[in-house]
Structures are given as C-alpha cells and as structure tokens.
Coordinates of C-alpha atoms and ligand atoms in Angstrom, one line a residue:
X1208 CA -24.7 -9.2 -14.3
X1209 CA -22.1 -10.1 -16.8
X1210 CA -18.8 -8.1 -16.3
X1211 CA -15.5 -8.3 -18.5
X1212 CA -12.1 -8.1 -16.5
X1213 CA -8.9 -6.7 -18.1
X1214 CA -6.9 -7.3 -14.8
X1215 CA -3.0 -6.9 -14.5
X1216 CA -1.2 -10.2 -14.3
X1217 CA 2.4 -9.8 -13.0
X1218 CA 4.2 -12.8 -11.8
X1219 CA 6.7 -10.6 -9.3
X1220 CA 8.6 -7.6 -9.7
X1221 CA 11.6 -8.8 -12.0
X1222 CA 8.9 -10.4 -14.6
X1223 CA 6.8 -8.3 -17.1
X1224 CA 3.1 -8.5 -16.6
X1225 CA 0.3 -7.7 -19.2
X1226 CA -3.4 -7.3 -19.0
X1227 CA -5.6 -10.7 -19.3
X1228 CA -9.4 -10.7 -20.2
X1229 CA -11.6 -12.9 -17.8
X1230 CA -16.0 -13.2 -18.2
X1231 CA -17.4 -13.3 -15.1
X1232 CA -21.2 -14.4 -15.6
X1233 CA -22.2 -14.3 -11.7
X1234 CA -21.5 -10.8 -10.6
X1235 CA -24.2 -9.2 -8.9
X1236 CA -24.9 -5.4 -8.3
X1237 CA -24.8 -5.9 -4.4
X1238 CA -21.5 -7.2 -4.7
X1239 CA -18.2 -4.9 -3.5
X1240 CA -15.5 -4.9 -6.0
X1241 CA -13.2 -6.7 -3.8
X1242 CA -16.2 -9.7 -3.3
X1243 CA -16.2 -9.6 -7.2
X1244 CA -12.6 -10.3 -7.1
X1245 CA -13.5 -13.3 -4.7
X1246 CA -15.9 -14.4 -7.0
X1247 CA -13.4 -14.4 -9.8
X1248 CA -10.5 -16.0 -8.1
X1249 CA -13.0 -19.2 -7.3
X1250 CA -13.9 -19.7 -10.8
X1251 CA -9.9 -19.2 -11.6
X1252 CA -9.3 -21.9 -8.5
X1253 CA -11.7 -24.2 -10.2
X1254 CA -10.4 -23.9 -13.8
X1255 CA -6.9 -24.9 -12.3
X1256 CA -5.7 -20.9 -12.7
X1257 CA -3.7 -18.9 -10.4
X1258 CA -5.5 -16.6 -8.5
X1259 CA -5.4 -12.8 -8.7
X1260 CA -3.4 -11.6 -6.1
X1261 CA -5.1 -8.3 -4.2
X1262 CA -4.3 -6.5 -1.3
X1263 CA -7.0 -5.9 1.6
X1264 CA -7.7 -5.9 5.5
X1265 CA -10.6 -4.4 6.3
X1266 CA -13.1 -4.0 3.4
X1267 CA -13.9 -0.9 5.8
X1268 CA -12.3 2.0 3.9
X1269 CA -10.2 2.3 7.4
X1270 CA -6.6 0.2 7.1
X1271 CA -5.7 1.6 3.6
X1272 CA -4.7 -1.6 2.5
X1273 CA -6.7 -2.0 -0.7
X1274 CA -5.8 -0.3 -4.0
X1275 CA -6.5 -0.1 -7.2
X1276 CA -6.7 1.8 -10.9
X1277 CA -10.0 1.0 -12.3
X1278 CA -10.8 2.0 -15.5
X1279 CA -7.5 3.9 -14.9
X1280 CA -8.8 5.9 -11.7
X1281 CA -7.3 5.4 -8.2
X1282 CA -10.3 3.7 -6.3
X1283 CA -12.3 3.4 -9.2
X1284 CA -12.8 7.8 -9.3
X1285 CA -15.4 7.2 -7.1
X1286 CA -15.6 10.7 -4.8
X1287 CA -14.1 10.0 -1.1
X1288 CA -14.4 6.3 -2.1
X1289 CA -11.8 3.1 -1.0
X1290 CA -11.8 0.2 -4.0
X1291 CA -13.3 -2.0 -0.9
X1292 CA -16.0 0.4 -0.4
X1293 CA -16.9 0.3 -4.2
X1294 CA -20.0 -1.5 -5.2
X1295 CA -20.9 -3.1 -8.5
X1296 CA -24.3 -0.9 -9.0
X1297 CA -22.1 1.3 -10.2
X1298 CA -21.3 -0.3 -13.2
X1299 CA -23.3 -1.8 -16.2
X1300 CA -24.4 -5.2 -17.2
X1301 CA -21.4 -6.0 -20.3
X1302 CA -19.4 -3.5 -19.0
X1303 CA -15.4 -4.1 -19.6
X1304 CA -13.6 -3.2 -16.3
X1305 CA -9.7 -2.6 -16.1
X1306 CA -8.1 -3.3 -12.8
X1307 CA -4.1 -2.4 -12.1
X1308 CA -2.4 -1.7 -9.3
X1309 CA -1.0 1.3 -8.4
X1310 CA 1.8 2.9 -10.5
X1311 CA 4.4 5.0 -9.3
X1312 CA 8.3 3.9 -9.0
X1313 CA 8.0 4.0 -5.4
X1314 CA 5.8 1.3 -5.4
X1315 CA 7.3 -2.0 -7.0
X1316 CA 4.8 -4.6 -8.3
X1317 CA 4.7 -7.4 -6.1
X1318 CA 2.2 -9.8 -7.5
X1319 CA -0.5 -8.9 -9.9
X1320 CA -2.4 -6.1 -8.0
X1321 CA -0.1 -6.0 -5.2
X1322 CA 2.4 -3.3 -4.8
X1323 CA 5.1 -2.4 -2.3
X1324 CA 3.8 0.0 -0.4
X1325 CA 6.5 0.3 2.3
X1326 CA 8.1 3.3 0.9
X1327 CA 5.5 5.3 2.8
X1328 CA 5.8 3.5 6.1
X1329 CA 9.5 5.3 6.0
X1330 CA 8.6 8.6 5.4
X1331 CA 6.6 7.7 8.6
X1332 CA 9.3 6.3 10.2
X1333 CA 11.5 9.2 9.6
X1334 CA 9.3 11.8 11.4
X1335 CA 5.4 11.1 11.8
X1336 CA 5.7 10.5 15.8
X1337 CA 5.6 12.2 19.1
X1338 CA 8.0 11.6 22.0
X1339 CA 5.6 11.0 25.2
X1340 CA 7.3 10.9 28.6
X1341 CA 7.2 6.8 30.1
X1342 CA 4.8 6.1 33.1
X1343 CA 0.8 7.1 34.0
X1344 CA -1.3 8.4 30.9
X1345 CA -1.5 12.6 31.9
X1346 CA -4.7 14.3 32.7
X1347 CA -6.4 15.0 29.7
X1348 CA -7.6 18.5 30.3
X1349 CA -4.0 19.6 31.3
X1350 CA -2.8 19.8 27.9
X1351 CA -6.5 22.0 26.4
X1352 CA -6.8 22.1 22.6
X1353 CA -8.7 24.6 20.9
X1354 CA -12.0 22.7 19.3
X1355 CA -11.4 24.5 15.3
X1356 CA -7.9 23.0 15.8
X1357 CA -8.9 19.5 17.2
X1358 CA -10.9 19.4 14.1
X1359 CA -8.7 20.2 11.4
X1360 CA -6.0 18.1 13.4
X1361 CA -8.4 15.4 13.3
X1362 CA -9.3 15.8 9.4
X1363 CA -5.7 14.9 8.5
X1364 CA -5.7 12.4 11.1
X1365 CA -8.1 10.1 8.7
X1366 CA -5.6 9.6 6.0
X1367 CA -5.6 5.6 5.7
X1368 CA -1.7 5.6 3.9
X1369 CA -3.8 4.1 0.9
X1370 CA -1.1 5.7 -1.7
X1371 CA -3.9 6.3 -4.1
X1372 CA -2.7 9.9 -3.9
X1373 CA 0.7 8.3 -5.2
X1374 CA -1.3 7.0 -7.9
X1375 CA -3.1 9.3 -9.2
X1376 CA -0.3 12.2 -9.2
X1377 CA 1.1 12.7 -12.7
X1378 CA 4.3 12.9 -10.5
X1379 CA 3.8 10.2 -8.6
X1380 CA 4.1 12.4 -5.5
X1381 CA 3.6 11.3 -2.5
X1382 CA 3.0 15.2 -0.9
X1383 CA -0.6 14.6 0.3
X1384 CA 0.3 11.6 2.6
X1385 CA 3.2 13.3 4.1
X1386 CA 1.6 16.8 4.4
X1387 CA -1.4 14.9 6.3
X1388 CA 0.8 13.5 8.6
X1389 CA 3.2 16.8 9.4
X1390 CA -0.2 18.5 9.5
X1391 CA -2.0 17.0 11.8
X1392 CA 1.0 16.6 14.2
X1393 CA 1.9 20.2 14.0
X1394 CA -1.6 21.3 14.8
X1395 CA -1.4 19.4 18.2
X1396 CA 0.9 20.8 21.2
X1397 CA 1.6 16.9 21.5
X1398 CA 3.4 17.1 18.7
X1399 CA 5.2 20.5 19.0
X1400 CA 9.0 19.4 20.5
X1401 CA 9.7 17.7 16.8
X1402 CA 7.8 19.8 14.6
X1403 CA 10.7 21.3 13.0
X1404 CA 12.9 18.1 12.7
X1405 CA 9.6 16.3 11.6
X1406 CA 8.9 18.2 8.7
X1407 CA 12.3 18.2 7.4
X1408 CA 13.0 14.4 7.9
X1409 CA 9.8 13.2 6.5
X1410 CA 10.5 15.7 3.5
X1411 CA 13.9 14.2 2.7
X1412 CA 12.6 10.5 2.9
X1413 CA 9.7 11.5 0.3
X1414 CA 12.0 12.2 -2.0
X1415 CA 15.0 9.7 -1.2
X1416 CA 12.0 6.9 -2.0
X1417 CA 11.8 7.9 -5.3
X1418 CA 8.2 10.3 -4.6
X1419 CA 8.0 13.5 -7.4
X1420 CA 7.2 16.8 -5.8
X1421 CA 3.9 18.2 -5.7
X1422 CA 3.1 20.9 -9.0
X1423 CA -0.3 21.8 -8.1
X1424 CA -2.7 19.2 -10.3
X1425 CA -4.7 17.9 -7.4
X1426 CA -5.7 15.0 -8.6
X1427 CA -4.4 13.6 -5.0
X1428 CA -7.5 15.8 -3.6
X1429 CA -10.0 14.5 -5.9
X1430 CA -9.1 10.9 -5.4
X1431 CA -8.7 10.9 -1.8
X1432 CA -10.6 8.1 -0.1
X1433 CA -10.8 10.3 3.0
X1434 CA -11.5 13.6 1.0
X1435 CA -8.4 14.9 2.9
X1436 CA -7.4 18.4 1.1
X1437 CA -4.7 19.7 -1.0
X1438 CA -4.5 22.8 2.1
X1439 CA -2.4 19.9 3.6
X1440 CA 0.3 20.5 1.5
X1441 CA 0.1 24.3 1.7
X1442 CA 0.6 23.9 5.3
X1443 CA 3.6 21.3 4.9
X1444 CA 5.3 24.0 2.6
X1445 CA 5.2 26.8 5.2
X1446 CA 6.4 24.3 8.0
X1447 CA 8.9 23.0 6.0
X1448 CA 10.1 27.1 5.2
X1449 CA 9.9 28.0 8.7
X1450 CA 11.8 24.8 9.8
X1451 CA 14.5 26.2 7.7
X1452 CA 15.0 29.1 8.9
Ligands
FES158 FE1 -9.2 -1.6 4.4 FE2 -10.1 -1.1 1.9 S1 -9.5 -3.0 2.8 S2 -9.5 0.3 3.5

C-alpha cells in the first residue's frame, strides 16, 4: 500500500519545525505504525536525509514510551490502543497520514516526534511511592487485601505514563496520570502512611510543571492506551479534600 506522510520535522526545541510530506510506496497492512516509521527512515537513510526521530521501547503497549498525534488523535484514536500497537490495516491504500508529537507546554519538543516527557516522572517523584521497612520481604498474607480493592488498585496500576492523556486534554492536563497513581496507592494499606502528603505533593508538582487542571472533557478517558477511567480523578479530588482538612 501507498501511504502519504505529513510528519513533524523539528530540529530541537529552540528551532521552529513544520510538517514535511514523504511517499512511502512499500507499506504493507501487516506493518505497525512504528515498523512503518522504520521503513520510512531507511528510505530517508538512503536518499542521504535525516531520519525521523521517534520515541519507543517496547513496541508492547507496556513502557509508555511511544507517542504520537495521528491524524490529530493521541495514539492514532484507536480505543485502548498505544501508537506501537497500531497496525496499518487500519488505514487505506493513498491515505494521507499526519504524525506529531505530543503537544502540551509541559512537554518540550526534543527532536521531530520526540518530546520531553520528564515533567511526569516529577510529579512521581514528588509523591507516587511507599516507604517499606529495610531487610526480609514480609509475609504476604499478613498484610490481606480485599479482592474488589486489589482489582481496582490494580486497574490504575496499568497506566504506562504515556502522556497521551496530556495530549489529548484541551487543557493539557495531566489529572489522569496523577489521579492513577494517588489512586492506586491509596487503595492499598501499603500505601496508607503517605497518603495524605502524597496527594498533596503530587498535586502541587502537576501544576508547578506547567499541567492545566482537569474541567471534565474526558478526552483523557477515551484516549487512554490502558482504558484507565476518568473515576480516577474523582477519587484524586476527594483525597486531595480530605488531605486538606
Ligand atoms: Fe512501549 Fe509503545 S513502545 S508502549
């Protein structure tokens, strides 16, 4: 299949970028969009061209790491869908495909498709730990967790820090992320002796990196790689009241 590329070509954060159009004759429907990008950057290598710079790890949908806006969706709008789990039978034979990276002023442009996501591993460091006593691991059944709880726990667990939820809000909020995190600690007794000073440090950091606040849009649900829900941020709000008082 024959696919047209607008891709985002940004030299590094203090130069302007602007889209640029590439063919690509030799993409095939079994391809993932990150092989496609592969493909791409060897016929760029062979014309002499500089290659597209793109984040990824995995190609799992498990580290997070890739991330981008295609045809101005985070992922690609795909439902509970990472860019490297994306495949090209989803798209059309001509089709014209635009690829950016993620916008938000939290995340600065590093090269082409690459952004600084680092912003988030703050807001992690500022709260999204437990404090375990040093020496042998503890029993495991002296510390029993309800299974419902385990569960939901678990559900905000699978956040992958991806930052498409950044992305996609119109206020470039980064609530999701962060309510996942305070979530899924405060649901665990593990994580109970800094739930209040959790939820208000990771709070402040969201905001001191430059994150809007959440207004309710959802578009962080719907674009969720992990399908992790908005009831997140419900839950961060009432932790983040009762921390207060
Ligand atoms: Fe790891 Fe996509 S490359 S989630």
């Amino acid at each position: 299949m024959q696919l047209h590329l607008k891709i985002w070509r940004q030299p590094s954060v203090d130069q302007l970028g602007q889209l640029r159009t590439y063919t690509l004759a030799t993409a095939h429907p079994d391809m993932s969009f990150l092989e496609m990008l592969d493909v791409l950057n060897e016929q760029l290598i062979h014309a002499g061209e500089d290659p597209v710079e793109f984040d990824h790890d995995c190609r799992e949908g498990i580290c997070g790491s890739c991330g981008l806006m295609i045809n101005g969706k985070a992922h690609g709008g795909k439902q509970e869908t990472a860019t490297c789990q994306l495949y090209l039978r989803h798209f059309q034979d001509g089709d014209t495909i635009t690829v950016e990276p993620w916008r938000a002023q939290a995340f600065p442009v590093v090269k082409d498709l690459v952004v600084d996501r680092t912003a988030l591993d703050r807001i992690m460091v500022a709260g999204g730990y437990i404090s375990v006593k040093t020496g042998s691991a503890p029993e495991a059944n002296a510390l029993p967790v309800p299974k419902p709880q385990a569960d939901q726990a678990f559900d905000y667990a699978a956040c992958i820090g991806c930052g498409a939820c950044v992305a996609a809000c119109p206020n470039a909020s980064a609530s999701l992320f962060t309510a996942a995190k305070v979530a899924h600690l405060s649901l665990l007794p593990q994580g109970h002796p800094e739930r209040k000073a959790r939820v208000l440090a990771m709070t402040e950091q969201m905001a001191t990196e430059g994150f809007g606040d959440c207004s309710n849009h959802g578009e962080c649900q719907a674009v969720c790689p992990k399908g992790i829900s908005i009831d997140a941020i419900a839950r961060l709000r009432r932790e983040y009241l009762m921390a207060q008082f």
